Tab-separated table of C-alpha atoms in Angstrom:
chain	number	residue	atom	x	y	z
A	17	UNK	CA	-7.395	-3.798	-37.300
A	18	UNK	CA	-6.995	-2.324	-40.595
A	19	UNK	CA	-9.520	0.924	-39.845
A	20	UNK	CA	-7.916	1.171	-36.407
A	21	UNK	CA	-4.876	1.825	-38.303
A	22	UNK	CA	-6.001	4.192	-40.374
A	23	UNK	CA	-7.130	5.846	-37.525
A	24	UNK	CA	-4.117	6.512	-36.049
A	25	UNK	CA	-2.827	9.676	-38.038
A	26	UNK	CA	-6.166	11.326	-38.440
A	27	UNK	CA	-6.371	11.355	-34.706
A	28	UNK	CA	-3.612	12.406	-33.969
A	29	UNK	CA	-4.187	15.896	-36.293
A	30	UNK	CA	-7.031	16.259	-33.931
A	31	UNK	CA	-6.069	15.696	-30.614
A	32	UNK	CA	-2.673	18.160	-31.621
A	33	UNK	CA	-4.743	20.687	-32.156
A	34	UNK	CA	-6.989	19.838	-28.716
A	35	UNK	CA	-3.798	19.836	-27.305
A	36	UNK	CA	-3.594	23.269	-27.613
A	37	UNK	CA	-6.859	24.390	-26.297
A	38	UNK	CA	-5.323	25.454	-22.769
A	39	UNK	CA	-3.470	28.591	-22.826
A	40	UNK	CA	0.087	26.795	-23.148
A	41	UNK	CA	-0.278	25.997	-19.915
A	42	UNK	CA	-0.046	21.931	-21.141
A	43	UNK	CA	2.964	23.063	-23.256
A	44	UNK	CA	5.319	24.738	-20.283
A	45	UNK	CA	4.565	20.903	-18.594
A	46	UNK	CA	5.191	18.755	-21.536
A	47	UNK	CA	8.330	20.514	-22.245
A	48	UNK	CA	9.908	19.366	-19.435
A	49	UNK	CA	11.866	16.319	-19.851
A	50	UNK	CA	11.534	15.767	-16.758
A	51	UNK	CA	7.407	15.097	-16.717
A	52	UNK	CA	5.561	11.804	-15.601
A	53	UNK	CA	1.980	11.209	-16.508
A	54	UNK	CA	1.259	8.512	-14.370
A	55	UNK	CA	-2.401	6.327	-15.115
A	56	UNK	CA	-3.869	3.723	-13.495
A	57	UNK	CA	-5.980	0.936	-15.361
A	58	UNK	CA	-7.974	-1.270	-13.530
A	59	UNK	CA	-9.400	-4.286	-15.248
A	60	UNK	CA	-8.073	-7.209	-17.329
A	61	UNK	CA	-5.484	-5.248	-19.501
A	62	UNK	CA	-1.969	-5.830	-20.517
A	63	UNK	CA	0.620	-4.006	-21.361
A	64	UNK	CA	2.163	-5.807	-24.120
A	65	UNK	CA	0.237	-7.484	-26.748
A	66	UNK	CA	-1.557	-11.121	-25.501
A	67	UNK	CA	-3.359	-13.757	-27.137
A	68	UNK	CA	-6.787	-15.255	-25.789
A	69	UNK	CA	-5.910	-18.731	-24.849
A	70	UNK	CA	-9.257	-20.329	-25.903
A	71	UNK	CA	-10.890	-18.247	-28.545
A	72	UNK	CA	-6.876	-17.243	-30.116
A	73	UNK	CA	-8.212	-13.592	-30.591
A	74	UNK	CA	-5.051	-11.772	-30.909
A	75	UNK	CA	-5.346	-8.406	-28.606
A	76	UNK	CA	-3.050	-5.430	-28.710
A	77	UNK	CA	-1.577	-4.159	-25.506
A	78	UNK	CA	-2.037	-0.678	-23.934
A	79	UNK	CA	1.843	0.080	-25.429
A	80	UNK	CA	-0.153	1.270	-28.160
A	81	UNK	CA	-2.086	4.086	-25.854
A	82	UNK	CA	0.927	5.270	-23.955
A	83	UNK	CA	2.490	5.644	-27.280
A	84	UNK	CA	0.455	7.676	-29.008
A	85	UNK	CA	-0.394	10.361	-26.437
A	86	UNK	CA	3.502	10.188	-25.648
A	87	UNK	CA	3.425	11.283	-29.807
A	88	UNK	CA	1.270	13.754	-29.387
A	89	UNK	CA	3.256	15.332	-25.925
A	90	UNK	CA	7.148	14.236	-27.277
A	91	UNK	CA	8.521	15.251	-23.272
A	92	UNK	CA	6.142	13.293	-21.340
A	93	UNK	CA	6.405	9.839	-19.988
A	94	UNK	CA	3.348	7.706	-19.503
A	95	UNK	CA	3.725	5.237	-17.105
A	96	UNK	CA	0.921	2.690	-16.728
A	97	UNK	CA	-0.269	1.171	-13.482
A	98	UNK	CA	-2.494	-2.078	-14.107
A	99	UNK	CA	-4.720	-3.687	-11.676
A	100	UNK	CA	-7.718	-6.102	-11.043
A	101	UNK	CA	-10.543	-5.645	-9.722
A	102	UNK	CA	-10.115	-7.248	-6.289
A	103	UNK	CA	-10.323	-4.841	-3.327
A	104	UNK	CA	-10.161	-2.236	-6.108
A	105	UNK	CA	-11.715	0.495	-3.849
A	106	UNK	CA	-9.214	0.383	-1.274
A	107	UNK	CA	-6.068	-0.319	-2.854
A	108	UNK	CA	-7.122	2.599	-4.982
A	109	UNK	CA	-7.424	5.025	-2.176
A	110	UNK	CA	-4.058	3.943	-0.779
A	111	UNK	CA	-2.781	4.505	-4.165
A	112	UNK	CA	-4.199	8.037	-3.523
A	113	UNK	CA	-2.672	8.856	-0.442
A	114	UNK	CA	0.779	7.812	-0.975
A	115	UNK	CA	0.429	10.093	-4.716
A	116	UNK	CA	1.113	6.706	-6.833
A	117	UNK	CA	-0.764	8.397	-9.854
A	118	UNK	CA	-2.043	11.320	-11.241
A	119	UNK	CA	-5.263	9.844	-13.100
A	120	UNK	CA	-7.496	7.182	-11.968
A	121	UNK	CA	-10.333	4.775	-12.656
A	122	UNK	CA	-13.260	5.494	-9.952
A	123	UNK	CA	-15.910	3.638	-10.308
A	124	UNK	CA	-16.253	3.693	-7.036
A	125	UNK	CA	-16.414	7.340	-6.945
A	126	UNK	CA	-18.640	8.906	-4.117
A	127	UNK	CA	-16.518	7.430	-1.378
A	128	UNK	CA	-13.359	8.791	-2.950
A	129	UNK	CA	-15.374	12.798	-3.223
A	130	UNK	CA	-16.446	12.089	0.325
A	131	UNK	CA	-13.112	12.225	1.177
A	132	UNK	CA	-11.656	15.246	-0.848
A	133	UNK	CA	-9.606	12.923	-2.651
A	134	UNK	CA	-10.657	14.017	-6.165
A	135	UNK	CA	-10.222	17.274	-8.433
A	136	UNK	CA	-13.290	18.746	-9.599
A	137	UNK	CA	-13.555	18.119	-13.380
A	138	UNK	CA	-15.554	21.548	-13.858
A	139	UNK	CA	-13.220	24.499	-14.154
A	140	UNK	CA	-11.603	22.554	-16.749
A	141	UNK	CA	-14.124	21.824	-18.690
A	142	UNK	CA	-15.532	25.503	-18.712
A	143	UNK	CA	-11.800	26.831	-19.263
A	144	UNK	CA	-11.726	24.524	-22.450
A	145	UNK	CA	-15.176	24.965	-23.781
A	146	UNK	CA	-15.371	21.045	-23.690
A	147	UNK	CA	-17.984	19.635	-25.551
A	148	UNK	CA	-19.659	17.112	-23.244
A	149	UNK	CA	-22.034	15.926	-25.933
A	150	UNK	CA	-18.991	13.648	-27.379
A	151	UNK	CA	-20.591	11.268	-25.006
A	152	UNK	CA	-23.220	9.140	-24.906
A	153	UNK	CA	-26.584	10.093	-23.078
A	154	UNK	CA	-26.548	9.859	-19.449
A	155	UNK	CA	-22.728	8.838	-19.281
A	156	UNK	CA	-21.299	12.265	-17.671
A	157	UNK	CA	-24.283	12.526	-15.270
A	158	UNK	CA	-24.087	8.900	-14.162
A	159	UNK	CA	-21.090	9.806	-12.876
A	160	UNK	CA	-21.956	12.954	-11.039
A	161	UNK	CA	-21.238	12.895	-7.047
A	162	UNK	CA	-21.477	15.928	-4.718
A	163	UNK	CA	-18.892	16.549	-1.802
A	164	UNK	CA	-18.962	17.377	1.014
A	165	UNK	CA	-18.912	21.067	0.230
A	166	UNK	CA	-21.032	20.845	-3.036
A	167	UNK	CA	-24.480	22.045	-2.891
A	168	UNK	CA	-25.852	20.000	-5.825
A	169	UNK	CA	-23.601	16.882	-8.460
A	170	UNK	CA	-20.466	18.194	-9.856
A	171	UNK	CA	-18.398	16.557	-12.561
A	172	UNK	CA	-15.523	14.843	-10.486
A	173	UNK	CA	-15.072	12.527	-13.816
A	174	UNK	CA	-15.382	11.675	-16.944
A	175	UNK	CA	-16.290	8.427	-18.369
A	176	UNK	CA	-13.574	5.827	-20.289
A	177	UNK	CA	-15.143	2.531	-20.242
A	178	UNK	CA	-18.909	1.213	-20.761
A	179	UNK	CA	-21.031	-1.125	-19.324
A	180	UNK	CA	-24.601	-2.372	-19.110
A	181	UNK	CA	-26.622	-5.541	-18.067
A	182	UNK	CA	-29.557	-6.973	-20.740
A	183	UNK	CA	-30.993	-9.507	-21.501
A	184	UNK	CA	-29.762	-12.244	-24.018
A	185	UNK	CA	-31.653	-15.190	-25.477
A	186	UNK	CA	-30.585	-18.258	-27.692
A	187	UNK	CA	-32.485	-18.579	-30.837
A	188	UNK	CA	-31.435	-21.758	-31.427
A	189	UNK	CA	-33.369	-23.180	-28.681
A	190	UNK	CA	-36.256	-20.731	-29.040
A	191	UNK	CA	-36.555	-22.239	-32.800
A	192	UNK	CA	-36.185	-25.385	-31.752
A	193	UNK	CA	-39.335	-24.968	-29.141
A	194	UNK	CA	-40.846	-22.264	-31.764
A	195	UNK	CA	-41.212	-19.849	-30.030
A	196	UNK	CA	-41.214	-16.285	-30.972
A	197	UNK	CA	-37.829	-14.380	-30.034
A	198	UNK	CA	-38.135	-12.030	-26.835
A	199	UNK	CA	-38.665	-8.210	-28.318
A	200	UNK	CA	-36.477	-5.635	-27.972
A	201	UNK	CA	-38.322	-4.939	-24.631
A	202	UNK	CA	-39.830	-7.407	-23.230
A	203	UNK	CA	-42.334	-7.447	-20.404
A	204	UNK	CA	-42.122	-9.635	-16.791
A	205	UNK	CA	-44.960	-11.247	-18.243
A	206	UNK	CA	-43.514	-12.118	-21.775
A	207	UNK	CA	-40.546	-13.338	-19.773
A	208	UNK	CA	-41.977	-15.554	-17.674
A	209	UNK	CA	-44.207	-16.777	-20.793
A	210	UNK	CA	-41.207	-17.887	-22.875
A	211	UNK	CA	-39.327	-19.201	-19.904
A	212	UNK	CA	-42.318	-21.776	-19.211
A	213	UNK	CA	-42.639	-22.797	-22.340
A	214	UNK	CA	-38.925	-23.973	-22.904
A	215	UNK	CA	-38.491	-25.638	-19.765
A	216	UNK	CA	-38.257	-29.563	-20.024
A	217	UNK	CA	-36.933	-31.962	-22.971
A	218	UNK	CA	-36.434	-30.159	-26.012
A	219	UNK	CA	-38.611	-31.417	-28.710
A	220	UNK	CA	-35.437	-31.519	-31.201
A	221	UNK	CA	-32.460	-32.706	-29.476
A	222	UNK	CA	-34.219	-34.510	-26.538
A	223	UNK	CA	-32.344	-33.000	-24.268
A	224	UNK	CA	-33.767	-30.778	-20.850
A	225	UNK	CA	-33.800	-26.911	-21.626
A	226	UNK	CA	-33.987	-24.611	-18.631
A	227	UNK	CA	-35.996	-21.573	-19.717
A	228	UNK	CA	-33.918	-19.037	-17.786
A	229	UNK	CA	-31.270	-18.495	-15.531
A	230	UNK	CA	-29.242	-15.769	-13.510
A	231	UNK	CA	-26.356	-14.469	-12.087
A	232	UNK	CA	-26.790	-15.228	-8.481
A	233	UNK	CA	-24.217	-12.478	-7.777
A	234	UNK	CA	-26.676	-9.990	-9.644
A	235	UNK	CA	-29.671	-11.490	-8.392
A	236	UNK	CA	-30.172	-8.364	-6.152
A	237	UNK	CA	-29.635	-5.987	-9.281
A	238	UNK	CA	-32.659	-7.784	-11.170
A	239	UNK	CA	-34.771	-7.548	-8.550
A	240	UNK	CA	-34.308	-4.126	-7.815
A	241	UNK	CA	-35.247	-3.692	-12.007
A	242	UNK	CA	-38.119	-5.676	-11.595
A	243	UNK	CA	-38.654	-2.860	-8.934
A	244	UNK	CA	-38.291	-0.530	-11.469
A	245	UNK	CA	-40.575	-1.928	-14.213
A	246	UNK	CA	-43.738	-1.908	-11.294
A	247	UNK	CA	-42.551	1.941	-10.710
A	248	UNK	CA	-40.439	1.785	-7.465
A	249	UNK	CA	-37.221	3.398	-7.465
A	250	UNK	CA	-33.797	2.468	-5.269
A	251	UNK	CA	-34.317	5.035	-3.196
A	252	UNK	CA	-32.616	8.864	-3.067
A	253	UNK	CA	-29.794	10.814	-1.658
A	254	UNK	CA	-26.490	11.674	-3.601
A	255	UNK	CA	-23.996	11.555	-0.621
A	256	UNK	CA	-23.494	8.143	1.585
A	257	UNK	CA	-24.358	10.083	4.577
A	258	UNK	CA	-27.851	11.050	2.973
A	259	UNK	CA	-29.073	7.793	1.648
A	260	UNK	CA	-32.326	6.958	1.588
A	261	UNK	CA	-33.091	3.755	0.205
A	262	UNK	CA	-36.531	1.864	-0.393
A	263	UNK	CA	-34.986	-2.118	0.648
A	264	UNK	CA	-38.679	-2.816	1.375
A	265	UNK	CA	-41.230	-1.060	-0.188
A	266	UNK	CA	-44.407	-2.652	-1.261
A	267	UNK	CA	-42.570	-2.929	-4.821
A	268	UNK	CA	-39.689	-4.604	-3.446
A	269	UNK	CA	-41.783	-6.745	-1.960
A	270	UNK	CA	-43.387	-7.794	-5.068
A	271	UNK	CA	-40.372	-8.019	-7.492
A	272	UNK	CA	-38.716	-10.092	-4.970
A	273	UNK	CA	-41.799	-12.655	-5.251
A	274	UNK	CA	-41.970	-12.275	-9.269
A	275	UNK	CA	-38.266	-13.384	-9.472
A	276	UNK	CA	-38.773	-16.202	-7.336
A	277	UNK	CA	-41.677	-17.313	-9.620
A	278	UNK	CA	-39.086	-16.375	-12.493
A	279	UNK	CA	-36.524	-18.695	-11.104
A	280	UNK	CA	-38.478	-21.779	-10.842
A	281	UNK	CA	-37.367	-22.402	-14.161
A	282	UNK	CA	-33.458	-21.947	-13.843
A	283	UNK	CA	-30.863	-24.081	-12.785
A	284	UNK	CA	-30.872	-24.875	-8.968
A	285	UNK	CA	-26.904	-24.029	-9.380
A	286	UNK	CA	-27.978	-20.405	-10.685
A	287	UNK	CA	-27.446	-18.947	-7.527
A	288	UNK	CA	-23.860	-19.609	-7.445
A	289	UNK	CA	-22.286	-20.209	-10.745
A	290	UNK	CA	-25.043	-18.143	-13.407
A	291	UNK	CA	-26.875	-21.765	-13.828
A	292	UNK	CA	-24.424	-23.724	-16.509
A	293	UNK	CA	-21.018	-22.517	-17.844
A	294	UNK	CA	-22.402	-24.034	-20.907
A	295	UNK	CA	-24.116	-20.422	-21.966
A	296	UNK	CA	-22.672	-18.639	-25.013
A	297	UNK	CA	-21.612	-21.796	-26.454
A	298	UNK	CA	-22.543	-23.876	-28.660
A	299	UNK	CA	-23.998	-26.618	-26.317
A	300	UNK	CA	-26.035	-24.410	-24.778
A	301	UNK	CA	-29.297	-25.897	-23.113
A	302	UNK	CA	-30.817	-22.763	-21.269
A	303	UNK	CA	-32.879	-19.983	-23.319
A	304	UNK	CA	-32.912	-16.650	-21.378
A	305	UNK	CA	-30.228	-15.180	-19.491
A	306	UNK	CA	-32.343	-12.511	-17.251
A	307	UNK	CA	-29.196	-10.488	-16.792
A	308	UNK	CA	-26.335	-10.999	-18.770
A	309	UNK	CA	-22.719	-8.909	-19.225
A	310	UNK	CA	-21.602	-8.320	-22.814
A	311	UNK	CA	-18.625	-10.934	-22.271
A	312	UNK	CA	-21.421	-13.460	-23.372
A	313	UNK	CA	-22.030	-12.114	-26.559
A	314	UNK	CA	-18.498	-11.021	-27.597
A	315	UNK	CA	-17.467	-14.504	-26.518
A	316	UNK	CA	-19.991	-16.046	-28.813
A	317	UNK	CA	-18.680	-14.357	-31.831
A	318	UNK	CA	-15.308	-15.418	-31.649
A	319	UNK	CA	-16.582	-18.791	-31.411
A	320	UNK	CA	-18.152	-18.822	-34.615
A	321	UNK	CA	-22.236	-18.142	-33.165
A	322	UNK	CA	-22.613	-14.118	-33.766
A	323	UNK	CA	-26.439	-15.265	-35.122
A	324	UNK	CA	-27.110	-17.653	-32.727
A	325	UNK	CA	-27.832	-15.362	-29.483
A	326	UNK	CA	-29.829	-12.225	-29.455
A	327	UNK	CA	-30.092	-8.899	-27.098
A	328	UNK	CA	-33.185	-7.676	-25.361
A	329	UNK	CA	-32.727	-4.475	-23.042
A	330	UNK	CA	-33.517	-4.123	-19.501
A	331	UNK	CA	-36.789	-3.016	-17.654
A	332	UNK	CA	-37.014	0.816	-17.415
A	333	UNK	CA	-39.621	2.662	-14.866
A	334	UNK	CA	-41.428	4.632	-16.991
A	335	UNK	CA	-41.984	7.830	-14.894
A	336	UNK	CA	-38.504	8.093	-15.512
A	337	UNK	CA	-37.663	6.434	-18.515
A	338	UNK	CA	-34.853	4.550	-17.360
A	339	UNK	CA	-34.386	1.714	-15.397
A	340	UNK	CA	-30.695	-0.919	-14.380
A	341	UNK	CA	-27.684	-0.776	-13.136
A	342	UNK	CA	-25.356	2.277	-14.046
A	343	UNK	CA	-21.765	0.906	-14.583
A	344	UNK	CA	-18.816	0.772	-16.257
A	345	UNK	CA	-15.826	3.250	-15.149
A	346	UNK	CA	-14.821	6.652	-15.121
A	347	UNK	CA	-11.159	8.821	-14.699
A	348	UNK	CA	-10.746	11.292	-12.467
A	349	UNK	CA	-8.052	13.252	-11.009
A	350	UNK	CA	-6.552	13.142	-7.680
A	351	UNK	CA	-6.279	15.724	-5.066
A	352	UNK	CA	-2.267	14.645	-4.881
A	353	UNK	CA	-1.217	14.865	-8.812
A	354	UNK	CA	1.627	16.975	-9.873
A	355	UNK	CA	0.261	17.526	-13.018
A	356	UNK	CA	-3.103	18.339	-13.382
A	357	UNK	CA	-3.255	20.250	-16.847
A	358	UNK	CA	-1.852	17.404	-18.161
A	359	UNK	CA	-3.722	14.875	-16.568
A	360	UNK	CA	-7.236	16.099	-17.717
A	361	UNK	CA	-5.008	16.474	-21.393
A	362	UNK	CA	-4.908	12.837	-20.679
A	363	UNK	CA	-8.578	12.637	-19.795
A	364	UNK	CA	-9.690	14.380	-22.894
A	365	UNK	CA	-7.416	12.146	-24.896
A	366	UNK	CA	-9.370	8.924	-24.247
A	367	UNK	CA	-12.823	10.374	-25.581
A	368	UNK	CA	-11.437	10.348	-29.125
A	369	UNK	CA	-12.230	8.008	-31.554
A	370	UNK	CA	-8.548	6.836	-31.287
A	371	UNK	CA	-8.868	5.516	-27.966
A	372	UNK	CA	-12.383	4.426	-27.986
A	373	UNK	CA	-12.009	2.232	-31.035
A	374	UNK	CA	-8.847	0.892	-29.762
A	375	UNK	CA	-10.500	-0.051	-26.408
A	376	UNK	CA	-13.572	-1.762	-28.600
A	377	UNK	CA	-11.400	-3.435	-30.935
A	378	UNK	CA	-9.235	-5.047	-28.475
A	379	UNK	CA	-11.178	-5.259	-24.908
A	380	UNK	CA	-14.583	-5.273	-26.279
A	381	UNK	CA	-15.297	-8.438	-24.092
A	382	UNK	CA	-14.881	-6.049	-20.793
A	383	UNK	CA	-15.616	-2.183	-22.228
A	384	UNK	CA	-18.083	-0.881	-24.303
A	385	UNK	CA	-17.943	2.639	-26.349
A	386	UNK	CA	-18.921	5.628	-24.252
A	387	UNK	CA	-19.163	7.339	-26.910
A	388	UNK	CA	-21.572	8.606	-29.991
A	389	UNK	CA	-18.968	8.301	-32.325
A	390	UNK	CA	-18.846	4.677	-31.120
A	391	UNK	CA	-22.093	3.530	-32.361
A	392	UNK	CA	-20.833	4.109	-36.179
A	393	UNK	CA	-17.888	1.633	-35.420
A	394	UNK	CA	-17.290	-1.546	-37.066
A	395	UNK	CA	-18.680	-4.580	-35.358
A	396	UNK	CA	-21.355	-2.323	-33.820
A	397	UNK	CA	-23.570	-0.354	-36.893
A	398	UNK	CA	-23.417	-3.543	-38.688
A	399	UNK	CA	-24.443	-5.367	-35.750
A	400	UNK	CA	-28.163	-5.439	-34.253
A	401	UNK	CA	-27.306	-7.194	-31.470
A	402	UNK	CA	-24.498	-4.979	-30.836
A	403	UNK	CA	-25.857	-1.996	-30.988
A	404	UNK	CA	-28.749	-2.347	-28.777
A	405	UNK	CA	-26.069	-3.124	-26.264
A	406	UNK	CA	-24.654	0.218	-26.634
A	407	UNK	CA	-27.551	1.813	-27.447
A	408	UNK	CA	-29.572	0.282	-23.668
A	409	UNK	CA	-25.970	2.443	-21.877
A	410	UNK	CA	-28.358	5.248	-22.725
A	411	UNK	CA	-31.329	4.206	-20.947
A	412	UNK	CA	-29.689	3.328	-17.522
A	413	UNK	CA	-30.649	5.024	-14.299
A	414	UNK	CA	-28.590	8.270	-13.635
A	415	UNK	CA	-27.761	9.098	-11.243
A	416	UNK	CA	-26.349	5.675	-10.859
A	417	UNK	CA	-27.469	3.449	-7.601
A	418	UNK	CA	-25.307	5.331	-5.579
A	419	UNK	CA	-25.727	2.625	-2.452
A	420	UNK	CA	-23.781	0.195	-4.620
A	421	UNK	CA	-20.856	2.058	-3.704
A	422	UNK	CA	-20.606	1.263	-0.399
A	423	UNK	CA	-21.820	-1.177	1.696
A	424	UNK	CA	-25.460	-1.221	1.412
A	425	UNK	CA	-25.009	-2.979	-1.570
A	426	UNK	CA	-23.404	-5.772	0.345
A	427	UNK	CA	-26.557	-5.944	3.016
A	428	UNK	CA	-28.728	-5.850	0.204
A	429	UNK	CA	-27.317	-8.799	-2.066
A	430	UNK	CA	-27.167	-10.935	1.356
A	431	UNK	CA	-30.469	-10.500	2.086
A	432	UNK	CA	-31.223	-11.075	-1.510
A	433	UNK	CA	-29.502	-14.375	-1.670
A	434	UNK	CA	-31.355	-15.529	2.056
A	435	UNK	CA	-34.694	-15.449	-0.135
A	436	UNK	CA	-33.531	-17.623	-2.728
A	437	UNK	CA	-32.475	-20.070	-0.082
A	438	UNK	CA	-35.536	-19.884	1.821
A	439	UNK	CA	-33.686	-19.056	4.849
A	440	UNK	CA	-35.545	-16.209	5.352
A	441	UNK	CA	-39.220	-14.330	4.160
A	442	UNK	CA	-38.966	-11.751	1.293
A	443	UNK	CA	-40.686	-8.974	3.800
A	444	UNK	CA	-38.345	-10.438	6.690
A	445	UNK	CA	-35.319	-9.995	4.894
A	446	UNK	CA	-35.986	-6.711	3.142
A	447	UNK	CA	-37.080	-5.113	6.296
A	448	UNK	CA	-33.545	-6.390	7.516
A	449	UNK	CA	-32.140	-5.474	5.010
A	450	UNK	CA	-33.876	-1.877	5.149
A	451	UNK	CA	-32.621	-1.467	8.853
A	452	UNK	CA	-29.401	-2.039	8.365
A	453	UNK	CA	-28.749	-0.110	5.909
A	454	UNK	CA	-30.391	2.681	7.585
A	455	UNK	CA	-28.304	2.263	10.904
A	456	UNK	CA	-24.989	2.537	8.401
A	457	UNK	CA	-26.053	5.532	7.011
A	458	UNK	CA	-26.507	7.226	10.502
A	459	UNK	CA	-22.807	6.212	11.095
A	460	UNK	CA	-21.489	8.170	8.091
């Protein structure tokens, strides 16, 4: 904690002087006693400082936010509004409608634009001369959405917290099979090779290795990156009503037959619980995760085995040169704030390296840097592991899979999990899948 300390009055200078960027128009607002900045957080944060009942990681609380931009603007008030993930979409456009904040966390974004419920982040950013390139590649245009009145993606938000899917290994039971580690990217076939060879009784400890597993409740995000890596795409469209999607193209098809083969060698309990809640630790008995959240590896550290599992990025299509799952979660303003100015004050406020280091020092097993600035911090230029994990946020497919915003990506995942089962063909359930999703869109 000591550099995130030392942090603390450096940033401060800077973001004083940001501050100022406006006009005084942030000034006439702050100097009101009376002003509320009212933010929403949705995730697992807390307030006050906590400490992680099984690893004892000590974590500091958002206090520690509130109170520095409340520094930095002595009249404001920052009142915090925390909140899981359940239901998040809904409960966060009721929290819209009856004004409950002034900046929010959209990650489910084009449904709230749809619906004129968000500020454009544009005429602020031009009025300010706002450097976008603070931010990692492909992080502000993940997040791009056009409304209903927008000709081509605007900026309706900015991006706060990171996240990515990869794929993670344990060396341990590679080097006890010896086999070579995955590379950095790693081909379906080099998989599938490594998989097959560390399935069955481990020549060291005797006991049965499964040579991959999955997250049955991604299983319909890998196979649409398998997709990707044999040069199909999701599909098109950047407004609900104007989806397109490809559920059952000929390389749909195909990836949904090559993770079958893949996931002959998992855990038949994959489908439901990621295969064994054994992974990360140190009684591990499976060697590849095909599609694994950084939790894993942060969880691993605190328990003592940083060396023991390693990082290996997603599949990419290379027409595009990028390929998985865009995620993580942005801020945005709503249509119903009472203080805009200072709300996108707020906004700018969590790029810095204040914020962003706090976030990775103390949440690092949910967020990841969004940031450039965040690949020189502690824990993450040191790290190799690490660092590819921040490093593969750059390579993810932007615009994001804008169907998994909505309920397509509901009709896909069951169809998904009715070919793992076997309760229905690949090209039967796809083309189901396909259909339905076509006869939503027409209803938008």
């Amino acid at each position: 904690m000591k550099k995130f300390t030392k942090l603390i009055g450096l940033f401060s200078v800077m973001l004083l002087a940001a501050g100022c960027s406006n006009g005084g128009e942030v000034s006439a607002e702050a100097n009101n006693a009376s002003t509320v900045l009212r933010v929403q957080w949705i995730g697992d944060f807390q307030q006050q400082d906590s400490t992680d009942p099984i690893t004892g990681t000590r974590r500091i609380g958002l206090h520690v936010i509130e109170e520095e931009f409340e520094r930095l603007y002595p009249e404001v008030d920052v009142q915090f509004i925390t909140m899981g993930w359940d239901d998040y979409v809904k409960k966060t456009q009721t929290m819209i409608i009856s004004n409950e904040a002034d900046v929010y966390q959209v990650p489910g974004i084009s449904g709230l634009v749809d619906q004129n419920m968000l500020l454009s982040l544009e005429p602020y950013i031009e009025r300010d001369n706002y450097d976008l390139s603070v931010y990692l590649d492909g992080q502000v245009e993940g997040w791009m959405v056009a409304g209903p009145d927008d000709d081509e993606l605007k900026i309706y938000s900015l991006p706060l917290l990171g996240d990515t899917r990869f794929i993670t290994y344990d060396k341990l039971i590679f080097d006890q099979w010896g086999v070579e580690y995955l590379s950095e990217n790693p081909t379906i076939d080099e998989i599938k090779d490594k998989a097959s060879q560390m399935t069955g009784i481990n020549p060291v400890t005797g006991e049965y290795n499964y040579g991959l597993t999955y997250a049955g409740v991604d299983a319909a995000d890998s196979i649409m990156n398998i997709n990707e890596s044999l040069g199909g795409i999701w599909g098109t469209g950047v407004r609900l009503s104007e989806l397109e999607t490809e559920f059952n193209s000929a390389t749909m098809i195909e990836a949904a037959n090559i993770f079958l083969d893949l996931a002959q060698y998992a855990p038949e309990t994959a489908l439901v619980d990621q295969g064994s809640e054994l992974y990360g630790t140190a009684n591990n008995n499976i060697a590849i995760n095909f599609r694994d959240a950084s939790k894993t590896i942060f969880s691993s550290i605190e328990l003592g085995l940083g060396d023991r599992y390693g990082v290996s990025k997603l599949f990419i299509n290379e027409d595009f040169s990028m390929g998985g799952m865009f995620a993580g979660s942005p801020l945005a303003i709503s249509t119903t704030s009472e203080n805009p100015d200072l709300a996108w004050e707020y906004i700018k406020f969590t790029s810095s390296d204040f914020v962003q280091q706090f976030l990775w020092e103390n949440y690092n097993n949910q967020t990841l840097p969004v940031t450039t600035a965040g690949l020189t911090f502690e824990g993450i230029a040191d790290n190799a592991e690490v660092y590819k994990m921040v490093e593969s946020m750059e390579q993810l497919w932007t615009p994001r899979y804008i169907y998994r915003a909505s309920q397509p990506r509901y009709i896909l995942t069951d169809a998904v999990e009715n070919i793992i089962l076997g309760t229905m063909s690949i090209e039967d359930a796809l083309n189901k899948a396909q259909k339905e999703t076509e006869d939503w869109v027409a209803q938008q």
